[in-house]
Structure formats: structure tokens, C-alpha cells
PDB file of C-alpha atoms in Angstrom:
ATOM      1  CA  UNK A   1      41.604  85.192  18.144  1.00 45.00           C
ATOM      2  CA  UNK A   2      44.676  85.506  15.939  1.00 53.00           C
ATOM      3  CA  UNK A   3      44.444  88.374  13.451  1.00 70.00           C
ATOM      4  CA  UNK A   4      44.447  87.354   9.807  1.00 85.00           C
ATOM      5  CA  UNK A   5      47.386  88.667   7.747  1.00 89.00           C
ATOM      6  CA  UNK A   6      46.236  91.579   5.585  1.00 92.00           C
ATOM      7  CA  UNK A   7      47.386  91.169   1.972  1.00 95.00           C
ATOM      8  CA  UNK A   8      47.140  94.083  -0.463  1.00 96.00           C
ATOM      9  CA  UNK A   9      46.538  92.953  -4.076  1.00 96.00           C
ATOM     10  CA  UNK A  10      47.572  95.642  -6.575  1.00 96.00           C
ATOM     11  CA  UNK A  11      46.215  94.277  -9.859  1.00 93.00           C
ATOM     12  CA  UNK A  12      44.223  95.960 -12.649  1.00 91.00           C
ATOM     13  CA  UNK A  13      42.636  92.738 -13.962  1.00 91.00           C
ATOM     14  CA  UNK A  14      39.549  91.998 -11.809  1.00 94.00           C
ATOM     15  CA  UNK A  15      39.448  88.280 -12.700  1.00 93.00           C
ATOM     16  CA  UNK A  16      43.024  87.715 -11.532  1.00 91.00           C
ATOM     17  CA  UNK A  17      42.494  89.833  -8.412  1.00 93.00           C
ATOM     18  CA  UNK A  18      39.361  87.855  -7.489  1.00 95.00           C
ATOM     19  CA  UNK A  19      41.108  84.505  -8.039  1.00 93.00           C
ATOM     20  CA  UNK A  20      43.919  85.564  -5.712  1.00 94.00           C
ATOM     21  CA  UNK A  21      41.491  86.985  -3.147  1.00 95.00           C
ATOM     22  CA  UNK A  22      39.471  83.751  -2.993  1.00 95.00           C
ATOM     23  CA  UNK A  23      42.609  81.703  -2.398  1.00 94.00           C
ATOM     24  CA  UNK A  24      43.865  84.129   0.249  1.00 94.00           C
ATOM     25  CA  UNK A  25      40.587  83.816   2.159  1.00 95.00           C
ATOM     26  CA  UNK A  26      40.732  80.012   1.942  1.00 94.00           C
ATOM     27  CA  UNK A  27      44.234  80.183   3.419  1.00 92.00           C
ATOM     28  CA  UNK A  28      43.263  82.300   6.401  1.00 92.00           C
ATOM     29  CA  UNK A  29      44.326  85.698   5.055  1.00 93.00           C
ATOM     30  CA  UNK A  30      42.444  88.951   4.535  1.00 94.00           C
ATOM     31  CA  UNK A  31      42.716  90.334   0.962  1.00 96.00           C
ATOM     32  CA  UNK A  32      42.336  93.984  -0.008  1.00 96.00           C
ATOM     33  CA  UNK A  33      42.189  94.934  -3.694  1.00 96.00           C
ATOM     34  CA  UNK A  34      43.520  98.074  -5.375  1.00 95.00           C
ATOM     35  CA  UNK A  35      43.426  98.429  -9.161  1.00 94.00           C
ATOM     36  CA  UNK A  36      46.231 100.997  -9.499  1.00 93.00           C
ATOM     37  CA  UNK A  37      49.000 102.746  -7.592  1.00 92.00           C
ATOM     38  CA  UNK A  38      46.813 105.612  -6.361  1.00 94.00           C
ATOM     39  CA  UNK A  39      44.233 103.229  -4.873  1.00 95.00           C
ATOM     40  CA  UNK A  40      47.013 101.122  -3.360  1.00 95.00           C
ATOM     41  CA  UNK A  41      48.546 104.175  -1.697  1.00 94.00           C
ATOM     42  CA  UNK A  42      45.181 105.076  -0.156  1.00 94.00           C
ATOM     43  CA  UNK A  43      44.897 101.577   1.320  1.00 94.00           C
ATOM     44  CA  UNK A  44      48.456 101.746   2.671  1.00 92.00           C
ATOM     45  CA  UNK A  45      47.836 105.201   4.169  1.00 90.00           C
ATOM     46  CA  UNK A  46      44.764 103.832   5.951  1.00 90.00           C
ATOM     47  CA  UNK A  47      46.167 100.495   7.217  1.00 88.00           C
ATOM     48  CA  UNK A  48      49.578  98.973   6.586  1.00 88.00           C
ATOM     49  CA  UNK A  49      49.285  95.524   4.969  1.00 91.00           C
ATOM     50  CA  UNK A  50      51.360  92.532   6.060  1.00 90.00           C
ATOM     51  CA  UNK A  51      52.400  91.892   2.442  1.00 92.00           C
ATOM     52  CA  UNK A  52      51.794  93.333  -1.034  1.00 94.00           C
ATOM     53  CA  UNK A  53      51.106  91.385  -4.239  1.00 93.00           C
ATOM     54  CA  UNK A  54      52.119  93.860  -6.917  1.00 92.00           C
ATOM     55  CA  UNK A  55      51.420  93.597 -10.641  1.00 89.00           C
ATOM     56  CA  UNK A  56      54.206  94.945 -12.854  1.00 85.00           C
ATOM     57  CA  UNK A  57      51.971  96.426 -15.586  1.00 85.00           C
ATOM     58  CA  UNK A  58      49.548  98.908 -14.048  1.00 88.00           C
ATOM     59  CA  UNK A  59      47.767 102.009 -15.322  1.00 87.00           C
ATOM     60  CA  UNK A  60      49.705 105.092 -14.260  1.00 86.00           C
ATOM     61  CA  UNK A  61      52.789 104.141 -12.236  1.00 86.00           C
ATOM     62  CA  UNK A  62      54.311 100.724 -12.925  1.00 86.00           C
ATOM     63  CA  UNK A  63      54.696  98.119 -10.222  1.00 87.00           C
ATOM     64  CA  UNK A  64      58.472  98.568 -10.338  1.00 87.00           C
ATOM     65  CA  UNK A  65      58.155 102.307  -9.686  1.00 90.00           C
ATOM     66  CA  UNK A  66      55.752 101.666  -6.808  1.00 92.00           C
ATOM     67  CA  UNK A  67      58.019  99.035  -5.261  1.00 90.00           C
ATOM     68  CA  UNK A  68      60.984 101.402  -5.444  1.00 89.00           C
ATOM     69  CA  UNK A  69      58.963 104.199  -3.836  1.00 91.00           C
ATOM     70  CA  UNK A  70      57.603 102.059  -0.997  1.00 91.00           C
ATOM     71  CA  UNK A  71      61.062 100.634  -0.305  1.00 86.00           C
ATOM     72  CA  UNK A  72      62.370 104.184   0.034  1.00 86.00           C
ATOM     73  CA  UNK A  73      59.814 105.260   2.650  1.00 87.00           C
ATOM     74  CA  UNK A  74      60.393 104.472   6.323  1.00 82.00           C
ATOM     75  CA  UNK A  75      56.764 103.487   6.976  1.00 83.00           C
ATOM     76  CA  UNK A  76      56.592 100.907   4.166  1.00 87.00           C
ATOM     77  CA  UNK A  77      60.187  99.760   3.632  1.00 82.00           C
ATOM     78  CA  UNK A  78      59.777  96.545   5.687  1.00 79.00           C
ATOM     79  CA  UNK A  79      56.563  95.331   4.002  1.00 87.00           C
ATOM     80  CA  UNK A  80      57.215  92.200   1.894  1.00 88.00           C
ATOM     81  CA  UNK A  81      56.486  92.765  -1.803  1.00 89.00           C
ATOM     82  CA  UNK A  82      55.819  89.928  -4.252  1.00 90.00           C
ATOM     83  CA  UNK A  83      55.917  91.020  -7.888  1.00 87.00           C
ATOM     84  CA  UNK A  84      53.351  89.419 -10.224  1.00 86.00           C
ATOM     85  CA  UNK A  85      54.111  89.730 -13.916  1.00 81.00           C
ATOM     86  CA  UNK A  86      53.913  88.121 -17.340  1.00 74.00           C
ATOM     87  CA  UNK A  87      57.501  89.284 -17.960  1.00 67.00           C
ATOM     88  CA  UNK A  88      59.623  86.211 -17.394  1.00 59.00           C
ATOM     89  CA  UNK A  89      63.019  87.278 -18.756  1.00 64.00           C
ATOM     90  CA  UNK A  90      65.933  87.158 -16.339  1.00 65.00           C
ATOM     91  CA  UNK A  91      66.630  90.859 -16.888  1.00 67.00           C
ATOM     92  CA  UNK A  92      63.034  91.683 -15.885  1.00 63.00           C
ATOM     93  CA  UNK A  93      63.344  89.535 -12.769  1.00 64.00           C
ATOM     94  CA  UNK A  94      66.545  91.318 -11.813  1.00 71.00           C
ATOM     95  CA  UNK A  95      64.853  94.693 -12.348  1.00 71.00           C
ATOM     96  CA  UNK A  96      61.983  93.701 -10.079  1.00 65.00           C
ATOM     97  CA  UNK A  97      64.260  92.429  -7.327  1.00 73.00           C
ATOM     98  CA  UNK A  98      66.523  95.468  -7.619  1.00 74.00           C
ATOM     99  CA  UNK A  99      63.462  97.677  -7.171  1.00 74.00           C
ATOM    100  CA  UNK A 100      62.900  96.033  -3.783  1.00 75.00           C
ATOM    101  CA  UNK A 101      60.644  93.046  -4.449  1.00 80.00           C
ATOM    102  CA  UNK A 102      61.148  90.111  -2.070  1.00 80.00           C
ATOM    103  CA  UNK A 103      59.930  87.592  -4.628  1.00 81.00           C
ATOM    104  CA  UNK A 104      58.985  87.472  -8.312  1.00 80.00           C
ATOM    105  CA  UNK A 105      56.183  85.293  -9.664  1.00 83.00           C
ATOM    106  CA  UNK A 106      55.559  84.879 -13.391  1.00 81.00           C
ATOM    107  CA  UNK A 107      52.044  84.656 -14.847  1.00 78.00           C
ATOM    108  CA  UNK A 108      50.396  82.253 -15.316  1.00 80.00           C
ATOM    109  CA  UNK A 109      51.185  80.971 -11.840  1.00 81.00           C
ATOM    110  CA  UNK A 110      50.061  78.139  -9.596  1.00 85.00           C
ATOM    111  CA  UNK A 111      47.836  79.467  -6.808  1.00 87.00           C
ATOM    112  CA  UNK A 112      49.300  76.852  -4.435  1.00 89.00           C
ATOM    113  CA  UNK A 113      52.817  78.081  -5.155  1.00 86.00           C
ATOM    114  CA  UNK A 114      51.694  81.681  -4.722  1.00 89.00           C
ATOM    115  CA  UNK A 115      50.167  80.902  -1.304  1.00 91.00           C
ATOM    116  CA  UNK A 116      53.358  79.072  -0.261  1.00 88.00           C
ATOM    117  CA  UNK A 117      55.511  82.041  -1.245  1.00 86.00           C
ATOM    118  CA  UNK A 118      53.241  84.454   0.632  1.00 89.00           C
ATOM    119  CA  UNK A 119      53.491  82.301   3.763  1.00 88.00           C
ATOM    120  CA  UNK A 120      57.298  82.236   3.358  1.00 83.00           C
ATOM    121  CA  UNK A 121      57.669  86.033   3.236  1.00 81.00           C
ATOM    122  CA  UNK A 122      55.280  86.413   6.180  1.00 83.00           C
ATOM    123  CA  UNK A 123      57.404  83.980   8.218  1.00 76.00           C
ATOM    124  CA  UNK A 124      60.513  85.958   7.354  1.00 69.00           C
ATOM    125  CA  UNK A 125      58.908  89.093   8.800  1.00 65.00           C
ATOM    126  CA  UNK A 126      58.368  87.261  12.069  1.00 58.00           C
ATOM    127  CA  UNK A 127      61.483  85.269  12.890  1.00 53.00           C
ATOM    128  CA  UNK A 128      61.497  83.166  16.027  1.00 55.00           C
ATOM    129  CA  UNK A 129      62.406  85.186  19.097  1.00 57.00           C
ATOM    130  CA  UNK A 130      62.965  84.042  22.652  1.00 61.00           C
ATOM    131  CA  UNK A 131      64.632  85.309  25.800  1.00 68.00           C
ATOM    132  CA  UNK A 132      65.201  81.855  27.248  1.00 81.00           C
ATOM    133  CA  UNK A 133      68.564  80.359  28.146  1.00 91.00           C
ATOM    134  CA  UNK A 134      69.539  77.396  25.968  1.00 92.00           C
ATOM    135  CA  UNK A 135      72.305  74.927  26.817  1.00 94.00           C
ATOM    136  CA  UNK A 136      74.035  72.347  24.644  1.00 93.00           C
ATOM    137  CA  UNK A 137      76.841  70.653  26.536  1.00 90.00           C
ATOM    138  CA  UNK A 138      79.304  73.391  27.515  1.00 93.00           C
ATOM    139  CA  UNK A 139      77.733  75.879  25.086  1.00 95.00           C
ATOM    140  CA  UNK A 140      75.297  78.283  26.774  1.00 95.00           C
ATOM    141  CA  UNK A 141      73.190  80.967  25.081  1.00 95.00           C
ATOM    142  CA  UNK A 142      71.368  83.539  27.212  1.00 92.00           C
ATOM    143  CA  UNK A 143      68.628  85.049  25.047  1.00 87.00           C
ATOM    144  CA  UNK A 144      67.679  87.794  27.514  1.00 83.00           C
ATOM    145  CA  UNK A 145      71.260  89.012  28.069  1.00 85.00           C
ATOM    146  CA  UNK A 146      72.248  88.291  24.445  1.00 86.00           C
ATOM    147  CA  UNK A 147      75.358  86.399  25.575  1.00 91.00           C
ATOM    148  CA  UNK A 148      77.031  83.159  24.500  1.00 94.00           C
ATOM    149  CA  UNK A 149      79.645  81.255  26.476  1.00 95.00           C
ATOM    150  CA  UNK A 150      81.711  78.092  25.996  1.00 95.00           C
ATOM    151  CA  UNK A 151      82.975  76.423  29.197  1.00 93.00           C
ATOM    152  CA  UNK A 152      82.182  79.713  30.938  1.00 93.00           C
ATOM    153  CA  UNK A 153      84.224  81.824  28.517  1.00 94.00           C
ATOM    154  CA  UNK A 154      82.286  84.592  26.772  1.00 94.00           C
ATOM    155  CA  UNK A 155      82.159  84.511  22.977  1.00 94.00           C
ATOM    156  CA  UNK A 156      81.515  87.454  20.658  1.00 91.00           C
ATOM    157  CA  UNK A 157      78.889  86.834  17.949  1.00 89.00           C
ATOM    158  CA  UNK A 158      77.345  89.197  15.426  1.00 84.00           C
ATOM    159  CA  UNK A 159      73.546  89.689  15.577  1.00 82.00           C
ATOM    160  CA  UNK A 160      72.794  87.360  12.653  1.00 82.00           C
ATOM    161  CA  UNK A 161      75.150  84.658  13.943  1.00 90.00           C
ATOM    162  CA  UNK A 162      73.505  84.960  17.374  1.00 90.00           C
ATOM    163  CA  UNK A 163      70.029  84.439  15.902  1.00 88.00           C
ATOM    164  CA  UNK A 164      71.268  81.539  13.788  1.00 92.00           C
ATOM    165  CA  UNK A 165      72.908  79.837  16.777  1.00 95.00           C
ATOM    166  CA  UNK A 166      69.825  80.447  18.917  1.00 93.00           C
ATOM    167  CA  UNK A 167      67.569  78.729  16.410  1.00 92.00           C
ATOM    168  CA  UNK A 168      69.930  75.781  15.945  1.00 95.00           C
ATOM    169  CA  UNK A 169      70.330  75.292  19.706  1.00 94.00           C
ATOM    170  CA  UNK A 170      66.571  75.332  20.209  1.00 91.00           C
ATOM    171  CA  UNK A 171      66.304  72.512  17.659  1.00 91.00           C
ATOM    172  CA  UNK A 172      69.392  70.329  18.267  1.00 92.00           C
ATOM    173  CA  UNK A 173      70.194  67.168  16.299  1.00 92.00           C
ATOM    174  CA  UNK A 174      67.747  68.168  13.538  1.00 93.00           C
ATOM    175  CA  UNK A 175      68.869  68.887   9.982  1.00 94.00           C
ATOM    176  CA  UNK A 176      67.694  72.269   8.681  1.00 92.00           C
ATOM    177  CA  UNK A 177      67.785  73.154   4.993  1.00 92.00           C
ATOM    178  CA  UNK A 178      69.071  76.550   3.917  1.00 89.00           C
ATOM    179  CA  UNK A 179      65.533  77.598   2.981  1.00 84.00           C
ATOM    180  CA  UNK A 180      64.225  76.626   6.433  1.00 84.00           C
ATOM    181  CA  UNK A 181      66.945  78.656   8.087  1.00 87.00           C
ATOM    182  CA  UNK A 182      66.125  81.663   5.884  1.00 82.00           C
ATOM    183  CA  UNK A 183      62.457  81.421   6.841  1.00 75.00           C
ATOM    184  CA  UNK A 184      63.081  81.033  10.567  1.00 78.00           C
ATOM    185  CA  UNK A 185      66.117  83.216  11.218  1.00 80.00           C
ATOM    186  CA  UNK A 186      66.479  86.076   8.765  1.00 72.00           C
ATOM    187  CA  UNK A 187      63.293  88.029   9.400  1.00 58.00           C
ATOM    188  CA  UNK A 188      62.317  91.047   7.290  1.00 46.00           C
ATOM    189  CA  UNK A 189      65.290  91.089   4.904  1.00 45.00           C
ATOM    190  CA  UNK A 190      64.464  91.556   1.264  1.00 44.00           C
ATOM    191  CA  UNK A 191      65.443  88.946  -1.309  1.00 51.00           C
ATOM    192  CA  UNK A 192      68.242  86.783   0.126  1.00 61.00           C
ATOM    193  CA  UNK A 193      70.006  83.959  -1.685  1.00 70.00           C
ATOM    194  CA  UNK A 194      70.405  80.605   0.038  1.00 76.00           C
ATOM    195  CA  UNK A 195      74.190  80.890  -0.298  1.00 80.00           C
ATOM    196  CA  UNK A 196      74.009  83.672   2.314  1.00 82.00           C
ATOM    197  CA  UNK A 197      73.300  80.977   4.915  1.00 88.00           C
ATOM    198  CA  UNK A 198      76.636  79.298   4.131  1.00 91.00           C
ATOM    199  CA  UNK A 199      78.471  82.566   4.691  1.00 90.00           C
ATOM    200  CA  UNK A 200      76.897  83.103   8.113  1.00 91.00           C
ATOM    201  CA  UNK A 201      77.444  79.494   9.169  1.00 94.00           C
ATOM    202  CA  UNK A 202      81.128  79.972   8.378  1.00 93.00           C
ATOM    203  CA  UNK A 203      81.191  83.171  10.451  1.00 92.00           C
ATOM    204  CA  UNK A 204      79.366  81.418  13.281  1.00 95.00           C
ATOM    205  CA  UNK A 205      81.928  78.618  13.392  1.00 95.00           C
ATOM    206  CA  UNK A 206      84.771  81.128  13.399  1.00 94.00           C
ATOM    207  CA  UNK A 207      83.176  83.063  16.272  1.00 93.00           C
ATOM    208  CA  UNK A 208      82.606  79.889  18.299  1.00 94.00           C
ATOM    209  CA  UNK A 209      86.189  78.731  17.848  1.00 93.00           C
ATOM    210  CA  UNK A 210      87.516  75.305  16.796  1.00 90.00           C
ATOM    211  CA  UNK A 211      85.946  73.272  19.628  1.00 88.00           C
ATOM    212  CA  UNK A 212      82.463  74.804  19.804  1.00 90.00           C
ATOM    213  CA  UNK A 213      82.404  75.462  16.055  1.00 91.00           C
ATOM    214  CA  UNK A 214      82.687  71.733  15.426  1.00 93.00           C
ATOM    215  CA  UNK A 215      79.220  71.328  16.974  1.00 95.00           C
ATOM    216  CA  UNK A 216      77.717  72.985  13.868  1.00 95.00           C
ATOM    217  CA  UNK A 217      77.793  70.257  11.249  1.00 95.00           C
ATOM    218  CA  UNK A 218      77.238  70.297   7.509  1.00 94.00           C
ATOM    219  CA  UNK A 219      74.962  67.532   6.265  1.00 93.00           C
ATOM    220  CA  UNK A 220      75.887  67.328   2.610  1.00 91.00           C
ATOM    221  CA  UNK A 221      72.974  67.797   0.240  1.00 89.00           C
ATOM    222  CA  UNK A 222      70.597  68.584   3.121  1.00 91.00           C
ATOM    223  CA  UNK A 223      71.711  71.545   5.221  1.00 93.00           C
ATOM    224  CA  UNK A 224      73.034  72.089   8.743  1.00 96.00           C
ATOM    225  CA  UNK A 225      72.498  70.818  12.277  1.00 94.00           C
ATOM    226  CA  UNK A 226      73.965  71.405  15.704  1.00 96.00           C
ATOM    227  CA  UNK A 227      74.909  68.403  17.786  1.00 93.00           C
ATOM    228  CA  UNK A 228      76.341  67.813  21.256  1.00 87.00           C
ATOM    229  CA  UNK A 229      78.563  65.048  19.875  1.00 79.00           C
ATOM    230  CA  UNK A 230      80.357  66.179  16.710  1.00 72.00           C
ATOM    231  CA  UNK A 231      81.567  63.404  14.435  1.00 65.00           C
ATOM    232  CA  UNK A 232      85.245  64.063  13.763  1.00 56.00           C
ATOM    233  CA  UNK A 233      85.691  66.836  11.207  1.00 44.00           C
ATOM    234  CA  UNK A 234      82.108  66.720   9.857  1.00 41.00           C
ATOM    235  CA  UNK A 235      81.589  70.395  10.609  1.00 40.00           C
ATOM    236  CA  UNK A 236      84.790  71.587   9.007  1.00 41.00           C
ATOM    237  CA  UNK A 237      83.367  72.825   5.686  1.00 46.00           C
ATOM    238  CA  UNK A 238      80.469  75.148   4.909  1.00 53.00           C
TER     239      UNK A 238
END
């Protein structure tokens, strides 16, 4: 039986904590509640959660201070943190993200949106991995050996470009939005802007060279796809 993701709710208002907990259970997750930073630390010391929902305004240490501390510790630095707060100003959002939060949700919030965002950060912790060999025309990717070749000639790709190419080759001819690629490829990175995908697609094309790079196409207004039959210069721009 698949283990339910353990979600730590750090919230000093019992009504809000219970509302979140009920929705987490309905969505196949296991909630744990802590009403302040000290209680949250005890829960983390006992069992590491899969994600943390962290209120900004807490008795004792603030959520921002806790996020910064957990991001600085090796044992907790990879745990996704979603900041919950009534502070909706852009400067507050920046402060929360700079402290290490992966996402920032303003109260009052939609429980459906909250569940969707939790699922997104959990997916990013567990990017798709495979050691299979994938072939697309003359382009071959060996997942086990971590090698890519074009017409038998070895190509040098960075680790992120390799993961991006691997995912695209496993799902050829399909259009993937930037958000989908972030969810499936990037893994346990903290807050990443969608524009980052464009940068890595550009690097991927450069590493593949003019011929193989043309297989990675931009679908304007939608995202990217990889195809065995590139249409002219469709893949020329990021």
C-alpha cells in the first residue's frame, strides 16, 4: 500500500488547522498539526514530513524565521514549505520566498487551490526518473549510463538539460507547458519561475547542436515538444 504523504500544518488557529487537515485527509494525505514553532520542531525531530504548511504569524518565532532556519539545516533543507499568511503585499511575498518558502498562499484561500499547490510541490520533490534507453530517430539517450548521442556521436549535456531531454523523449510529439515541465523535471528546487524553463531549453538546443536541437520545438502560447520530424525553423526560438 502506498504511504500517504505526511503534511505538517504549523498554524495557531485551530479552526483553520482543522479545515486544512480535513481536506488533506480527503485528498489522501496524512496531516499533523503543530500550533507553534517549538511543537513543529518536535514533530520534525520525530518524523520528517513530506511538506510543511507554515503560517507567517505564530506565537514565539515567526513562520519566516522558522522557514529560514529549516532551509539552513541539512536534514530539513529539501522539505517543501508553503507559507500561509494574511499578508498579501508583494514585499511580504518576496520576504517569504527569500526565506526559503516554495510557495506563498494568501488567506483567505481556496482549499482546492491549496490542495493543488501541495500536490505540485510534492511532484517536484519526486521528478520522473528512469534508467531506460530512449530513442528518437538518430537521437539516443541512455538513462543508465547518462549518455546522449546523435548519429552515434556523443553529446555533452548538463544534468538539468539531460533530465529535460529525457522527459521530452519519453513523451514525444506532446506539447508540455512550462508548468508541467517544472513539475515533472525540476525536482526539489525551491521557488522557480517558469522563465527558467526557457533558459534550459535554449541550453539544451545549444548542447544538441543545430540538427538535433531543431527536434525541440516551441509551440507558441503553449510550451514545448520534441518531434522526430521538425517543421522547418519552428524550434529556432525559445
